[in-house]
Amino acid sequence: MTIRLDEMDRKILAQLQRDASQSLDDIAREVGSSKTPVWNRIRKMREAGIVGQQTVILDAEALGFEACFFVLIRTSEHEAEWQNRFLHALRARPEVQEAHRLAGDIDYILKVRVKNARAYDAFYQALISEVKIHNVTALLSMEEIKSTTMLPL
Amino acid sequence: MTIRLDEMDRKILAQLQRDASQSLDDIAREVGSSKTPVWNRIRKMREAGIVGQQTVILDAEALGFEACFFVLIRTSEHEAEWQNRFLHALRARPEVQEAHRLAGDIDYILKVRVKNARAYDAFYQALISEVKIHNVTALLSMEEIKSTTMLPL
DNA sequence: GCTGAAAGATGGAGCCT
DNA sequence: AGGCTCCATCTTTCAGC
């Protein structure tokens, strides 16, 4: 399942991250190889799950998603069943763009993107009615300074 | 610059988000239209900047990026010049995947992805040597419950 | 604004070295 | 493993409705 990646694989991944719409020929030229080997390496990395979803980055503001919150959550419940319900609730809600379980004093952090503050409140009310949460702090983003999915290969 | 988007545009965007490698024919079939009109709409939305970068999502863990931190930053400095240096420092550092300026008590939040805790410390030391920061809290992610760039259109 | 056609480019597969 | 060639498919353009 785990593949050993060499320098060439990493160069190819960097190109795909940068612009996944490039043709195989373009990528091959950039990394100093040719079509077939590049194509085979990409196929292998896809099969191994290293290369996942191909997507486009949309302009959230232009589409009316003008509010972004980071939500810090503390809970008193730590049973498996509660956690399961909480996880499924998060995964089911499309406004939750990120959710992490944390080490330490704060238990979870969410990144929630919504149209406006009212939509955030609707999300918040829906969430706390589904699962019991001890303490919630919402941090409102004023400005997105940087946002990327690129890994520094 | 701002385009009015109709239901058809939104359906096309949803398809592109879901899988940007689909052929025009496939997208057209999914949204109930045909090739040329879909192509024209995508071109317009690209030109308007609504549709941005086309990329692939890579498996961070498989590539050795095993640590993810959310960093809460408080600063005492609020002058334009300090802010400028801070912003440029963040944009220049590839381990910073997200950076937001916040409303309220905490001034900034970062999402930082690195190979391990030691690499986080190197990042942290480099950052505070570049710009003066009053207070930093790092939240370590134990588990990525959800991560998506998809907007709920 | 849609349809259909057509030209050129590309992906994907096989084969040769 | 890398390179060459081929064909089916796809992208992109354009004339006509």
Short mmCIF file of C-alpha atoms in Angstrom, two decimals, chain B:
data_model
loop_
_atom_site.label_atom_id
_atom_site.label_comp_id
_atom_site.label_asym_id
_atom_site.label_seq_id
_atom_site.Cartn_x
_atom_site.Cartn_y
_atom_site.Cartn_z
CA MET B 1 -16.29 41.95 -12.77
CA THR B 2 -19.22 40.51 -10.79
CA ILE B 3 -21.32 38.05 -12.77
CA ARG B 4 -24.85 37.06 -12.01
CA LEU B 5 -24.93 33.29 -11.59
CA ASP B 6 -28.00 31.23 -12.32
CA GLU B 7 -28.98 27.72 -11.28
CA MET B 8 -27.14 26.21 -14.26
CA ASP B 9 -23.90 27.98 -13.35
CA ARG B 10 -24.15 26.68 -9.81
CA LYS B 11 -24.73 23.13 -11.01
CA ILE B 12 -21.66 23.37 -13.22
CA LEU B 13 -19.56 24.70 -10.34
CA ALA B 14 -20.77 21.87 -8.12
CA GLN B 15 -19.66 19.36 -10.74
CA LEU B 16 -16.26 21.01 -11.15
CA GLN B 17 -15.74 20.99 -7.40
CA ARG B 18 -16.73 17.35 -7.17
CA ASP B 19 -14.44 16.22 -9.99
CA ALA B 20 -12.57 18.66 -12.18
CA SER B 21 -11.23 15.89 -14.41
CA GLN B 22 -14.65 15.10 -15.89
CA SER B 23 -15.06 15.71 -19.61
CA LEU B 24 -17.29 18.51 -20.85
CA ASP B 25 -19.70 15.88 -22.16
CA ASP B 26 -20.03 14.34 -18.72
CA ILE B 27 -20.60 17.68 -17.01
CA ALA B 28 -23.11 18.71 -19.65
CA ARG B 29 -25.03 15.47 -19.18
CA GLU B 30 -25.03 15.81 -15.38
CA VAL B 31 -26.38 19.35 -15.46
CA GLY B 32 -28.83 18.71 -18.29
CA SER B 33 -27.24 20.83 -20.99
CA SER B 34 -24.75 20.33 -23.79
CA LYS B 35 -21.09 20.94 -24.47
CA THR B 36 -20.89 24.42 -25.96
CA PRO B 37 -23.06 26.31 -23.45
CA VAL B 38 -21.31 24.60 -20.54
CA TRP B 39 -17.95 25.49 -22.02
CA ASN B 40 -18.95 29.14 -22.48
CA ARG B 41 -20.18 29.40 -18.90
CA ILE B 42 -17.00 27.89 -17.49
CA ARG B 43 -14.89 30.26 -19.60
CA LYS B 44 -16.82 33.28 -18.31
CA MET B 45 -16.54 32.15 -14.68
CA ARG B 46 -12.82 31.56 -15.14
CA GLU B 47 -12.38 35.04 -16.56
CA ALA B 48 -14.36 36.50 -13.65
CA GLY B 49 -12.08 34.67 -11.22
CA ILE B 50 -14.93 32.67 -9.71
CA VAL B 51 -13.27 29.50 -10.91
CA GLY B 52 -9.65 29.54 -9.83
CA GLN B 53 -6.80 27.10 -9.56
CA GLN B 54 -7.31 23.51 -10.65
CA THR B 55 -5.45 21.19 -8.33
CA VAL B 56 -5.25 17.71 -6.82
CA ILE B 57 -5.66 16.91 -3.14
CA LEU B 58 -2.66 14.95 -1.92
CA ASP B 59 -2.55 12.62 1.08
CA ALA B 60 -0.48 14.67 3.53
CA GLU B 61 0.21 11.76 5.90
CA ALA B 62 1.38 9.49 3.10
CA LEU B 63 3.82 12.21 2.06
CA GLY B 64 5.25 12.47 5.56
CA PHE B 65 3.39 15.55 6.76
CA GLU B 66 2.29 13.99 9.99
CA ALA B 67 1.82 17.03 12.18
CA CYS B 68 -0.81 19.73 11.86
CA PHE B 69 -1.05 22.69 14.22
CA PHE B 70 -3.55 25.48 14.62
CA VAL B 71 -1.70 28.49 15.95
CA LEU B 72 -3.50 31.27 17.84
CA ILE B 73 -1.57 34.52 17.86
CA ARG B 74 -1.96 37.66 19.96
CA THR B 75 0.19 40.65 19.19
CA SER B 76 0.76 43.97 20.86
CA GLU B 77 1.88 45.62 17.63
CA HIS B 78 -0.84 46.99 15.40
CA GLU B 79 1.06 49.36 13.13
CA ALA B 80 0.79 49.00 9.38
CA GLU B 81 4.49 48.28 8.94
CA TRP B 82 4.53 45.44 11.46
CA GLN B 83 1.41 43.94 9.88
CA ASN B 84 2.99 44.10 6.45
CA ARG B 85 6.08 42.22 7.58
CA PHE B 86 3.96 39.63 9.34
CA LEU B 87 1.75 39.06 6.29
CA HIS B 88 4.71 38.68 3.98
CA ALA B 89 6.39 36.27 6.38
CA LEU B 90 3.25 34.10 6.45
CA ARG B 91 2.78 34.14 2.69
CA ALA B 92 6.42 33.21 2.13
CA ARG B 93 6.29 30.16 4.42
CA PRO B 94 4.93 27.10 2.59
CA GLU B 95 4.12 25.24 5.83
CA VAL B 96 1.41 27.85 6.51
CA GLN B 97 -1.66 26.49 4.75
CA GLU B 98 -4.11 29.04 6.14
CA ALA B 99 -3.80 32.40 7.79
CA HIS B 100 -6.70 34.57 8.91
CA ARG B 101 -6.86 37.92 10.67
CA LEU B 102 -9.53 37.67 13.35
CA ALA B 103 -12.00 39.88 15.12
CA GLY B 104 -11.69 39.99 18.89
CA ASP B 105 -9.21 38.99 21.49
CA ILE B 106 -7.05 36.65 19.37
CA ASP B 107 -5.53 38.49 16.43
CA TYR B 108 -4.52 35.74 14.00
CA ILE B 109 -5.02 32.04 13.43
CA LEU B 110 -2.75 29.88 11.30
CA LYS B 111 -2.99 26.32 10.09
CA VAL B 112 0.51 24.91 9.82
CA ARG B 113 1.35 21.54 8.32
CA VAL B 114 4.78 20.08 8.97
CA LYS B 115 6.58 16.73 8.99
CA ASN B 116 6.87 16.51 12.78
CA ALA B 117 6.93 18.47 16.03
CA ARG B 118 10.57 19.41 15.52
CA ALA B 119 9.73 20.99 12.16
CA TYR B 120 6.98 22.97 13.89
CA ASP B 121 9.45 24.27 16.41
CA ALA B 122 11.81 25.32 13.62
CA PHE B 123 8.93 27.18 11.97
CA TYR B 124 7.95 28.81 15.26
CA GLN B 125 11.49 29.96 16.06
CA ALA B 126 11.92 31.36 12.55
CA LEU B 127 8.63 33.23 12.74
CA ILE B 128 9.20 34.89 16.10
CA SER B 129 12.72 35.87 15.06
CA GLU B 130 11.24 37.66 12.02
CA VAL B 131 8.39 39.51 13.74
CA LYS B 132 7.61 40.37 17.33
CA ILE B 133 4.64 38.40 18.65
CA HIS B 134 3.08 38.86 22.06
CA ASN B 135 1.46 35.48 22.73
CA VAL B 136 1.23 32.20 20.86
CA THR B 137 -0.89 29.11 21.55
CA ALA B 138 -0.35 26.03 19.41
CA LEU B 139 -3.15 23.48 19.15
CA LEU B 140 -1.96 20.08 17.95
CA SER B 141 -4.30 18.08 15.75
CA MET B 142 -4.61 14.44 16.78
CA GLU B 143 -7.03 13.50 14.04
CA GLU B 144 -8.28 15.16 10.87
CA ILE B 145 -11.99 14.40 11.07
CA LYS B 146 -12.86 16.29 7.93
CA SER B 147 -11.06 18.40 5.35
CA THR B 148 -12.62 19.79 2.21
CA THR B 149 -12.43 22.81 -0.05
CA MET B 150 -15.98 22.26 -1.32
CA LEU B 151 -18.49 25.07 -0.92
CA PRO B 152 -22.12 24.02 -0.40
CA LEU B 153 -23.62 25.44 -3.59
#
